[in-house]
XYZ file of C-alpha atoms in Angstrom:
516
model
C -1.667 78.710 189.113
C 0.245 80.342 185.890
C -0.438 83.483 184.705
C -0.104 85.204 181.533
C -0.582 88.454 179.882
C -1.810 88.472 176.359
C -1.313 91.556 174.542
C -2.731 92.136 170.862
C -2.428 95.639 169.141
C -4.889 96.937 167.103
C -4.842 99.970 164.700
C -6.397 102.274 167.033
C -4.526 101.041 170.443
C -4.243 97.458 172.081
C -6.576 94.695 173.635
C -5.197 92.999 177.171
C -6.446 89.827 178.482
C -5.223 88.201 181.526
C -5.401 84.893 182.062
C -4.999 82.385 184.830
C -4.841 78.831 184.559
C -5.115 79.571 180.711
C -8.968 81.513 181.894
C -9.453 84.895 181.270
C -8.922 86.486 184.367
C -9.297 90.080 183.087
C -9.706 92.097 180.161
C -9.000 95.558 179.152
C -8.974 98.189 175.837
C -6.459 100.632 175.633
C -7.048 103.244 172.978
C -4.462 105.715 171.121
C -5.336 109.070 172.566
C -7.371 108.031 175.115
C -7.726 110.970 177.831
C -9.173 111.359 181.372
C -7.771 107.518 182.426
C -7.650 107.242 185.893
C -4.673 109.011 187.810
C -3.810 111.854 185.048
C -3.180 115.034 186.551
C -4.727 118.011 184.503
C -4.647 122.118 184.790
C -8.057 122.927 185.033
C -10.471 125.849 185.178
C -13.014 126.293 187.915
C -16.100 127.128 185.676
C -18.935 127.246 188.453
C -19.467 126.723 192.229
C -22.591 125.189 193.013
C -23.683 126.000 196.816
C -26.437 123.427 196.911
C -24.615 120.258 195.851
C -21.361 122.006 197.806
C -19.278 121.062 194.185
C -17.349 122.952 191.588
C -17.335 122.029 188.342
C -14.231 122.242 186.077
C -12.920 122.190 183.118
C -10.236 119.713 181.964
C -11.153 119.882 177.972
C -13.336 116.754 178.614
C -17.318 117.752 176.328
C -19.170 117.889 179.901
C -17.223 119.672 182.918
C -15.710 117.237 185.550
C -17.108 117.397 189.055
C -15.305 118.066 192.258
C -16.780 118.167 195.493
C -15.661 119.824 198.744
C -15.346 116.415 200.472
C -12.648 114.953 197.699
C -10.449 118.647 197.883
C -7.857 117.504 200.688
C -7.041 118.966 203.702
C -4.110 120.755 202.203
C -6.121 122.302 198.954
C -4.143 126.111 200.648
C -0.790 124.625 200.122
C -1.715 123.015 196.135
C -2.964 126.281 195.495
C -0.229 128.140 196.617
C 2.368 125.602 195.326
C 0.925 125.708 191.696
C 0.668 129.851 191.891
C 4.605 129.928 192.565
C 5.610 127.447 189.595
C 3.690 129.016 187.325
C 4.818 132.397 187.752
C 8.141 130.816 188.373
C 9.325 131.131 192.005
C 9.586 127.325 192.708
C 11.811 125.964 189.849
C 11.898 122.337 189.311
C 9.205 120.891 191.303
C 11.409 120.391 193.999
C 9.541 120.742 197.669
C 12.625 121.243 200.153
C 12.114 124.392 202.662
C 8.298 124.825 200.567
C 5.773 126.106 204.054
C 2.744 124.053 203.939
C -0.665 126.123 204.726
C -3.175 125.289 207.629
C -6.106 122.519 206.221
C -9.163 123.915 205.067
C -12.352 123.435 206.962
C -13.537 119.589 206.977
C -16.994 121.028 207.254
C -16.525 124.249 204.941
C -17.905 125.427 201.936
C -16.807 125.072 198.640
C -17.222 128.645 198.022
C -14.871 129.667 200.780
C -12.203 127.985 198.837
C -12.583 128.168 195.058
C -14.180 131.123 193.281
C -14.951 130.954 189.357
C -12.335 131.104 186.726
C -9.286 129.970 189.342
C -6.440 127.776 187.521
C -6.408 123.994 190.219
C -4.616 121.277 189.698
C -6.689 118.175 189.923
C -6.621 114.383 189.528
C -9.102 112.323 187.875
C -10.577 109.194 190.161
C -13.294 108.281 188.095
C -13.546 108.559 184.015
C -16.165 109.513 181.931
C -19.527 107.302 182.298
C -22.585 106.971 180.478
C -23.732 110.881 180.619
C -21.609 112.221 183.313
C -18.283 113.814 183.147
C -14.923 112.616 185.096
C -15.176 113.269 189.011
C -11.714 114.431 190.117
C -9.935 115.071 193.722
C -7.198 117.809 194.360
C -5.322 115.130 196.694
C -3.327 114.473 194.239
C -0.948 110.781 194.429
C 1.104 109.376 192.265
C 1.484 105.502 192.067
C 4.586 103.045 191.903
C 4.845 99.420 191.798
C 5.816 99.241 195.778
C 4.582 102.788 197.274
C 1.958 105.456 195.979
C 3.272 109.553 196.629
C 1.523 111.794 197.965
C 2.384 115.681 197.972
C 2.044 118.090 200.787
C 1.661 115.391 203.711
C 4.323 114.021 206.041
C 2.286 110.993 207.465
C 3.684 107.390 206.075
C 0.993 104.643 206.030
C 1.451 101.095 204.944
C -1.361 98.789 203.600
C -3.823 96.430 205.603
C -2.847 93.538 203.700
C 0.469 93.683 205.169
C -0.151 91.880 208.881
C 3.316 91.105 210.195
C 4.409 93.310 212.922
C 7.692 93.476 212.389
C 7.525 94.359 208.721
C 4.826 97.038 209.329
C 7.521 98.597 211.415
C 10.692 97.774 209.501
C 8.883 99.195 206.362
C 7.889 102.125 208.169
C 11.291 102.601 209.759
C 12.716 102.661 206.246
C 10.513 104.700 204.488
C 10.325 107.715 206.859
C 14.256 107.715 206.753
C 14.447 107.625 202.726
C 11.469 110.052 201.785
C 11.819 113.818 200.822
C 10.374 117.019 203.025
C 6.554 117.594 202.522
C 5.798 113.975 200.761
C 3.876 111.430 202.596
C 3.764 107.934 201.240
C 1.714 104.917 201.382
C 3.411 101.430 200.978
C 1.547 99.189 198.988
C 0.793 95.543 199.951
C 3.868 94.643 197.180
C 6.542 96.057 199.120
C 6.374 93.100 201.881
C 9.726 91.346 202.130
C 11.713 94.092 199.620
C 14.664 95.973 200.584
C 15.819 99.613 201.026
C 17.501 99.990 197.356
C 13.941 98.616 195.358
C 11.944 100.866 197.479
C 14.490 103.843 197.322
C 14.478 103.305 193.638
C 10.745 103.319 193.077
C 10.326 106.335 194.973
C 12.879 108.394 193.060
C 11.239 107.608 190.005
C 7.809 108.779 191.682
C 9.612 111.878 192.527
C 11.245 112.597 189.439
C 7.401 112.126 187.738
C 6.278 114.989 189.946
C 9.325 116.815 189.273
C 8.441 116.867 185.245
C 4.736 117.345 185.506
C 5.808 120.249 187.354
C 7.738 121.835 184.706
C 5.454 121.025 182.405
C 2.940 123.109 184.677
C 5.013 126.262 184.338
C 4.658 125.914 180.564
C 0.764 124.624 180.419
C -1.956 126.383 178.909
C -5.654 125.557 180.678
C -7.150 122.019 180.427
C -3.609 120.863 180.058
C -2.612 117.100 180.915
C 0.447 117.635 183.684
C 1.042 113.982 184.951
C -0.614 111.105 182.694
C -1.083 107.413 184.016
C 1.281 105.024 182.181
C -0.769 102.851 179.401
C -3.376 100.174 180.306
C -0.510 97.101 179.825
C 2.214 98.757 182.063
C -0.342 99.606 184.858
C -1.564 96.323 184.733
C 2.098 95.002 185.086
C 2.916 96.868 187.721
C 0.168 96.356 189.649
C 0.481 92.732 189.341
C 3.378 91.424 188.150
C 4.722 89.016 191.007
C 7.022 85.959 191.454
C 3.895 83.378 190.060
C 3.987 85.201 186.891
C 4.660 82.772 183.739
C 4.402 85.168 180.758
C 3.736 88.527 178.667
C 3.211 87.808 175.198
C 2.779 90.352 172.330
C 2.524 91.018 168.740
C 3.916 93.855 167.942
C 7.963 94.461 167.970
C 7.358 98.240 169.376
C 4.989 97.110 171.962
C 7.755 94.023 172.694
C 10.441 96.776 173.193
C 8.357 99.306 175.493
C 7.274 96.331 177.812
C 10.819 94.960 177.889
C 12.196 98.293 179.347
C 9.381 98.705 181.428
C 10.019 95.519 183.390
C 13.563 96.161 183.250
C 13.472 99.256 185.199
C 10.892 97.659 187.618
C 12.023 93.951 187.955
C 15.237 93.744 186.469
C 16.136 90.712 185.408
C 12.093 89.370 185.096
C 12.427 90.837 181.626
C 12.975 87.633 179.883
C 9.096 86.852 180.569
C 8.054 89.324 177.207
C 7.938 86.744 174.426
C 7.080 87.833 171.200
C 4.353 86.276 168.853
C 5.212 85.126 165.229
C 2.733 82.066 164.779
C 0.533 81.964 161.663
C -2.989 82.472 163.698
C -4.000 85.572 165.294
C -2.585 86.151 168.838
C -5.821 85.850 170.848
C -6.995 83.113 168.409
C -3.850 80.928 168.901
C -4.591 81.505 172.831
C -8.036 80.677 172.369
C -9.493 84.291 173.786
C -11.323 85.472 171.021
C -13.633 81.940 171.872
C -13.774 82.614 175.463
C -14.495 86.613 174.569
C -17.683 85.575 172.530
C -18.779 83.023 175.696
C -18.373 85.200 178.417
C -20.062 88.554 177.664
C -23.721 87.885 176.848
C -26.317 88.032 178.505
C -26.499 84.670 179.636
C -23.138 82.355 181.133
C -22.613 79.100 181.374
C -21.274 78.085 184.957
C -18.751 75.163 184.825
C -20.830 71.822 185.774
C -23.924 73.150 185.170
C -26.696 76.112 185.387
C -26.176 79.575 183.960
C -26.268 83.163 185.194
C -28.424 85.840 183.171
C -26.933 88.793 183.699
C -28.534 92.783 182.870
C -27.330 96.319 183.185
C -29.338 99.336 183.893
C -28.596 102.797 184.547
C -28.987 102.674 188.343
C -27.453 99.102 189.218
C -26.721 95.391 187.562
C -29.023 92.147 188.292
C -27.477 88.605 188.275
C -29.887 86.130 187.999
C -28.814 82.561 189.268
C -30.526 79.059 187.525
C -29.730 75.246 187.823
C -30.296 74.356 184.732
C -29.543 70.746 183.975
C -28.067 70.683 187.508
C -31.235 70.115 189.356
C -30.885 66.422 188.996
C -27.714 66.408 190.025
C -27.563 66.123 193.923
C -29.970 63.788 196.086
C -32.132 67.092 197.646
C -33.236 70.129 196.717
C -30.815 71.987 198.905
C -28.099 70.304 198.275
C -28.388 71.123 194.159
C -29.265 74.862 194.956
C -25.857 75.033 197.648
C -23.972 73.324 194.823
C -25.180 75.627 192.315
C -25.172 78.628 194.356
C -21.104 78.074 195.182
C -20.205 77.247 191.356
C -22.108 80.798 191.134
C -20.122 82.973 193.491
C -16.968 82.001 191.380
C -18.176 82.673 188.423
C -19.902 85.759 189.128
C -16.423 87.283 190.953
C -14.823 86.347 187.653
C -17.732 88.040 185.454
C -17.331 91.804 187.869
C -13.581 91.728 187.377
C -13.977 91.095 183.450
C -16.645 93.230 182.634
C -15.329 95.918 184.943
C -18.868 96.060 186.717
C -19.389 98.291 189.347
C -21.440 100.722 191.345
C -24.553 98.491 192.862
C -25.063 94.463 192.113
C -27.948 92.658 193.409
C -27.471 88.953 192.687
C -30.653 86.409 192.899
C -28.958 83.355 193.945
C -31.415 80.382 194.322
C -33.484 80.083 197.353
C -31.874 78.156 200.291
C -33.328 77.371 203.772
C -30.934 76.261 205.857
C -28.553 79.509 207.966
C -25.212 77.316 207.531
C -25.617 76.871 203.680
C -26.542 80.784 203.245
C -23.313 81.742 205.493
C -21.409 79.259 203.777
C -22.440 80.979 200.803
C -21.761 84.636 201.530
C -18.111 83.190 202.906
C -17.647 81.832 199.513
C -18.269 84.649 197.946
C -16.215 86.651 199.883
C -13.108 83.990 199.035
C -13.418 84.634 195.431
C -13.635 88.105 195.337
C -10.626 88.520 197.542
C -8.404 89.352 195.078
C -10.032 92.033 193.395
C -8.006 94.799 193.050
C -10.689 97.083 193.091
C -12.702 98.193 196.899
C -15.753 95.968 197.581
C -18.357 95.458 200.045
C -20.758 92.226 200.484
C -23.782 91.576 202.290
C -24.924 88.644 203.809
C -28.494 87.032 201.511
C -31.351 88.833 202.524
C -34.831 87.143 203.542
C -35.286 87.332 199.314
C -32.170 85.204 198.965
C -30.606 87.969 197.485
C -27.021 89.195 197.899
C -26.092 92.796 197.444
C -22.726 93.867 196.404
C -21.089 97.263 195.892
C -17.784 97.568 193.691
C -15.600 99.865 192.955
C -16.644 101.822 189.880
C -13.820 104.092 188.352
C -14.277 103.756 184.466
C -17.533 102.219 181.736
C -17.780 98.699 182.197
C -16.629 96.423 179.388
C -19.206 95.360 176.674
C -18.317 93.346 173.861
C -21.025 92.449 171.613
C -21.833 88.629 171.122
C -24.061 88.648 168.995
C -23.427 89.197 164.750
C -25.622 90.762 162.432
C -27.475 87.413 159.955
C -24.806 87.408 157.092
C -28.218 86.589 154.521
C -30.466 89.101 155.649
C -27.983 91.799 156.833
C -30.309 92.795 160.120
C -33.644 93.550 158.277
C -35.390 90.112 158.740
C -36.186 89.424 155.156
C -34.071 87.676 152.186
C -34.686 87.082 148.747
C -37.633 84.774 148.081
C -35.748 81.048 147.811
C -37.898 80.133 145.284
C -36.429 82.545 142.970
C -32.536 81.610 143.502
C -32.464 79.345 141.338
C -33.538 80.840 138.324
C -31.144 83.667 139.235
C -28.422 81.000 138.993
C -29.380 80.029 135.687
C -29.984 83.764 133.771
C -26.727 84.624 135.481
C -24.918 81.364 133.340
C -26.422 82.186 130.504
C -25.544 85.878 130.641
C -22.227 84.747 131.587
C -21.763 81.840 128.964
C -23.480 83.544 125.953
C -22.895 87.627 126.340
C -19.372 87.444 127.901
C -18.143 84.056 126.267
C -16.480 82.473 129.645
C -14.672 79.765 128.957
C -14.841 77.847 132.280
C -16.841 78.372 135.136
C -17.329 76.974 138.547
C -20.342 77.979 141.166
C -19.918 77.849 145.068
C -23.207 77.235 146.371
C -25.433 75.706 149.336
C -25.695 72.205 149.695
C -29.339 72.026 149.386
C -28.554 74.002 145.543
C -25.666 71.632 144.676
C -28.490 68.770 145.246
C -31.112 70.584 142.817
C -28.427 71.259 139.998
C -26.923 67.614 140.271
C -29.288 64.952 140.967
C -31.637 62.653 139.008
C -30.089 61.124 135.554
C -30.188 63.828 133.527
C -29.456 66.859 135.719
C -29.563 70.688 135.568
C -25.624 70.532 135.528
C -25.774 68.078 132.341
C -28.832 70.306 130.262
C -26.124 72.921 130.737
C -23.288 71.069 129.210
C -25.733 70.194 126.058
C -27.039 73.643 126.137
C -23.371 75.814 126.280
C -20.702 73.096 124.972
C -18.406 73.779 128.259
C -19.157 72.374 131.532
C -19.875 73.690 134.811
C -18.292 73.114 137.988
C -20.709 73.341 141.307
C -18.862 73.538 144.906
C -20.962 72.655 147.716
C -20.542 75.202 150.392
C -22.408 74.775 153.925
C -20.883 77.661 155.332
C -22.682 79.965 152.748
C -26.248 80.904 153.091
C -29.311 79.600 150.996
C -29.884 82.631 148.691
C -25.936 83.256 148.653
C -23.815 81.635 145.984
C -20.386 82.687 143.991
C -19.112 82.357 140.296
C -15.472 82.176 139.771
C -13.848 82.421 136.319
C -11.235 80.717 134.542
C -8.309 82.939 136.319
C -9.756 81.492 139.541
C -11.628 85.393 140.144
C -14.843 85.826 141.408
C -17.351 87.659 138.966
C -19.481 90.593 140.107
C -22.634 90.426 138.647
């Protein structure tokens, strides 16, 4: 399986598609300026404790305030608190934790107004961005992630993923980590770190380390609703988080963006770094890829599923519905439950695809088609499970209810992605209504005459419909010949099929065309 990342700037940012097996895989937007991205670290103000919901809400500069509940504050809230206080007035220099006494952990059943009273200065880390009308949530157990281990201040405990199932390199991994990590950081080694040795992992911690170390200087300096540690952009996350021997490709257009991804994969797989190729063809990077095509096909309302059928697909407020048909399938197999299984398993791989493009999350109820036999549903749910195991975002699945329906819960950290399909009639402009056809024509021919007679235009040549061309040119004398009688110069006509009815062009002499 190859994949590639395409990477196309734009003026306010960049668009990323991934793609596998030349199929978008994934795509993201990454905006100039964007704030409040997963994983930034801001200074933030607590502007009011609310009892009842057992929350705070604070403000990070974002229009609404962000939400924090007691549940996401951390066992060791005492010892952020306490840490933060001593930078800021300037008692801990450099970030550094060595000799720093941890407090006791705050009450797992407490309340948040035992804690955090109104107008306190927290640090706190954003784990879900802006959506719809609400405002980030945050956490105050703050972590800091690397390509082979995420950092995690004011623990000792070192964890390593599920996904890792050896044994012996749970333990060798563990063995090395706990020898090469500093006092008062605990660490979790991510499913990426299988197999590599003590100087990559060594290497990718210091630099975690060293990103704590700034943001903490830059605390001592910060002003309220300050950014301390930001995420890296959309395209480096993305590498980092996925970049692996398989990998084919990163292409871009832009020489800036071509030199920032370069030393990016230097410093985290040197030698990988002649992967960045840059773009110089004559058609549009995502054209010349053929994403712009597969953009249009993939985000309306209804998809095509390879073979046959089609999903429709809708969003509400509360959760997304995924409607499953046959289509022109149903003829397709020799039984009724044989076309629905069929169907239903072409379904469950495009529907993991559609969640990881659009970025869906929260609740999805799917409406696969009815099935009666218990090995085809299990097959079903098992298929389902397959294709979404490599989404890099946390999941659950349930097995079809007695409805046939399958409910799904995913991950939801950030808006989902909507790209509109659908363009605005280029004759009508949206409203519905267009010039009367009938009177085209005639418009045609007052517009020569003004042209020919009032302005003296020496040649002339109108780009126009087909079914025009046919009115102006046919029969033995024709409308194009009364004008060469009538003026003394002749007209050109163009026949156009790309232009509307009622639309048409004049272009002069110098090849311009003449706004009338």
């Amino acid at each position: 399986m190859s994949n590639e990342l395409v990477i196309s700037s734009t003026q306010n940012g960049c668009r990323i598609a991934l793609l596998k097996d030349k199929k978008l895989a994934e795509f993201h937007t990454d905006e100039n300026g964007n704030q409040f991205n997963v994983g930034d670290v801001y200074f933030g103000t607590v502007k009011k404790v609310v009892p009842g919901l057992n929350a705070a809400f604070i403000d990070i500069g974002y229009e609404k305030d962000a939400f924090l509940h007691y549940l996401d504050l951390g066992p060791q809230l005492r010892s952020l608190i306490k840490f933060s206080k001593q930078v800021v007035t300037g008692k801990i220099t450099g970030g550094k934790m060595n000799g720093f006494k941890r407090e006791g952990d705050i009450d797992k059943f407490g309340k948040m107004s035992q804690v955090l009273t109104k107008n306190q200065k927290i640090l706190v880390q954003v784990v879900k961005e802006p959506i719809s009308t609400k405002g980030p949530r945050l956490s105050c157990e703050l972590s800091i992630a690397g390509r082979y281990i995420v950092l995690v201040p004011f623990s000792d405990s070192v964890s390593v993923s599920k996904k890792i199932t050896s044994s012996d390199e749970r333990k060798r991994l563990l063995r090395l980590i706990s020898s090469i990590k500093p006092e008062n950081f605990g660490v979790i080694i991510r499913t990426v770190a299988e197999g590599k040795d003590v100087a990559e992992l060594d290497k990718d911690l210091r630099n975690l380390v060293k990103t704590w170390q700034d943001g903490m200087l830059a605390l001592k300096k910060a002003k309220p609703s300050d950014k301390i540690i930001g995420e890296m952009n959309r395209a480096n996350s993305i590498l980092r988080d996925v970049l692996n021997e398989s990998f084919d490709s990163v292409t871009v257009d832009d020489k800036d963006m071509y030199n920032d991804i370069r030393s990016f994969i230097t410093k985290i797989a040197p030698g990988r770094e002649k992967l960045v190729k840059m773009h110089n063809g004559k058609a549009k990077i995502f054209e010349a890829f053929g994403i712009e095509k597969q953009l249009k096909g993939l985000f309306g309302q209804s998809v095509s599923i390879d073979g046959g059928g089609y999903l429709i697909i809708e969003h509400t407020e509360a959760l997304h519905v995924i409607d499953v048909n046959s289509g022109n399938k149903s003829n397709a197999e020799d039984n009724q439950e044989n076309t629905a299984l069929k169907v239903n398993l072409d379904a469950a791989k495009e529907i993991a695809r559609q969640l990881r493009l659009r970025d869906m999350g929260g609740i999805i109820v799917v409406d696969f088609i009815d099935m009666r036999k218990v090995e085809n549903k299990k097959l079903l749910f098992q298929k389902m499970k397959e294709e979404m195991a490599t989404d890099r975002s946390k999941f659950t699945i349930l097995p079809l209810s007695k409805f046939g329906l399958m409910q799904i819960t995913r991950q939801r950290v950030r808006p989902e992605m909507n790209i509109k399909t659908g363009e605005v009639c280029p004759t009508c402009n949206g409203t519905g209504k267009i010039t009367a056809s009938i009177l085209v024509a005639d418009q045609i021919e007052k517009n020569i005459e003004h042209l020919m007679v009032k302005q003296n235009e020496k040649k002339l040549a109108i780009t126009l419909h087909p079914y025009l061309f046919a009115y102006f040119t046919k029969g033995l004398i024709s409308q194009q010949i009364k004008w060469f009688f009538t003026y003394k110069r002749w007209i050109n006509l163009v026949e156009d099929s790309s232009l509307p009815f009622t639309e048409y062009s004049i272009i002069n002499a110098m090849g311009e065309e003449i706004e009338i």
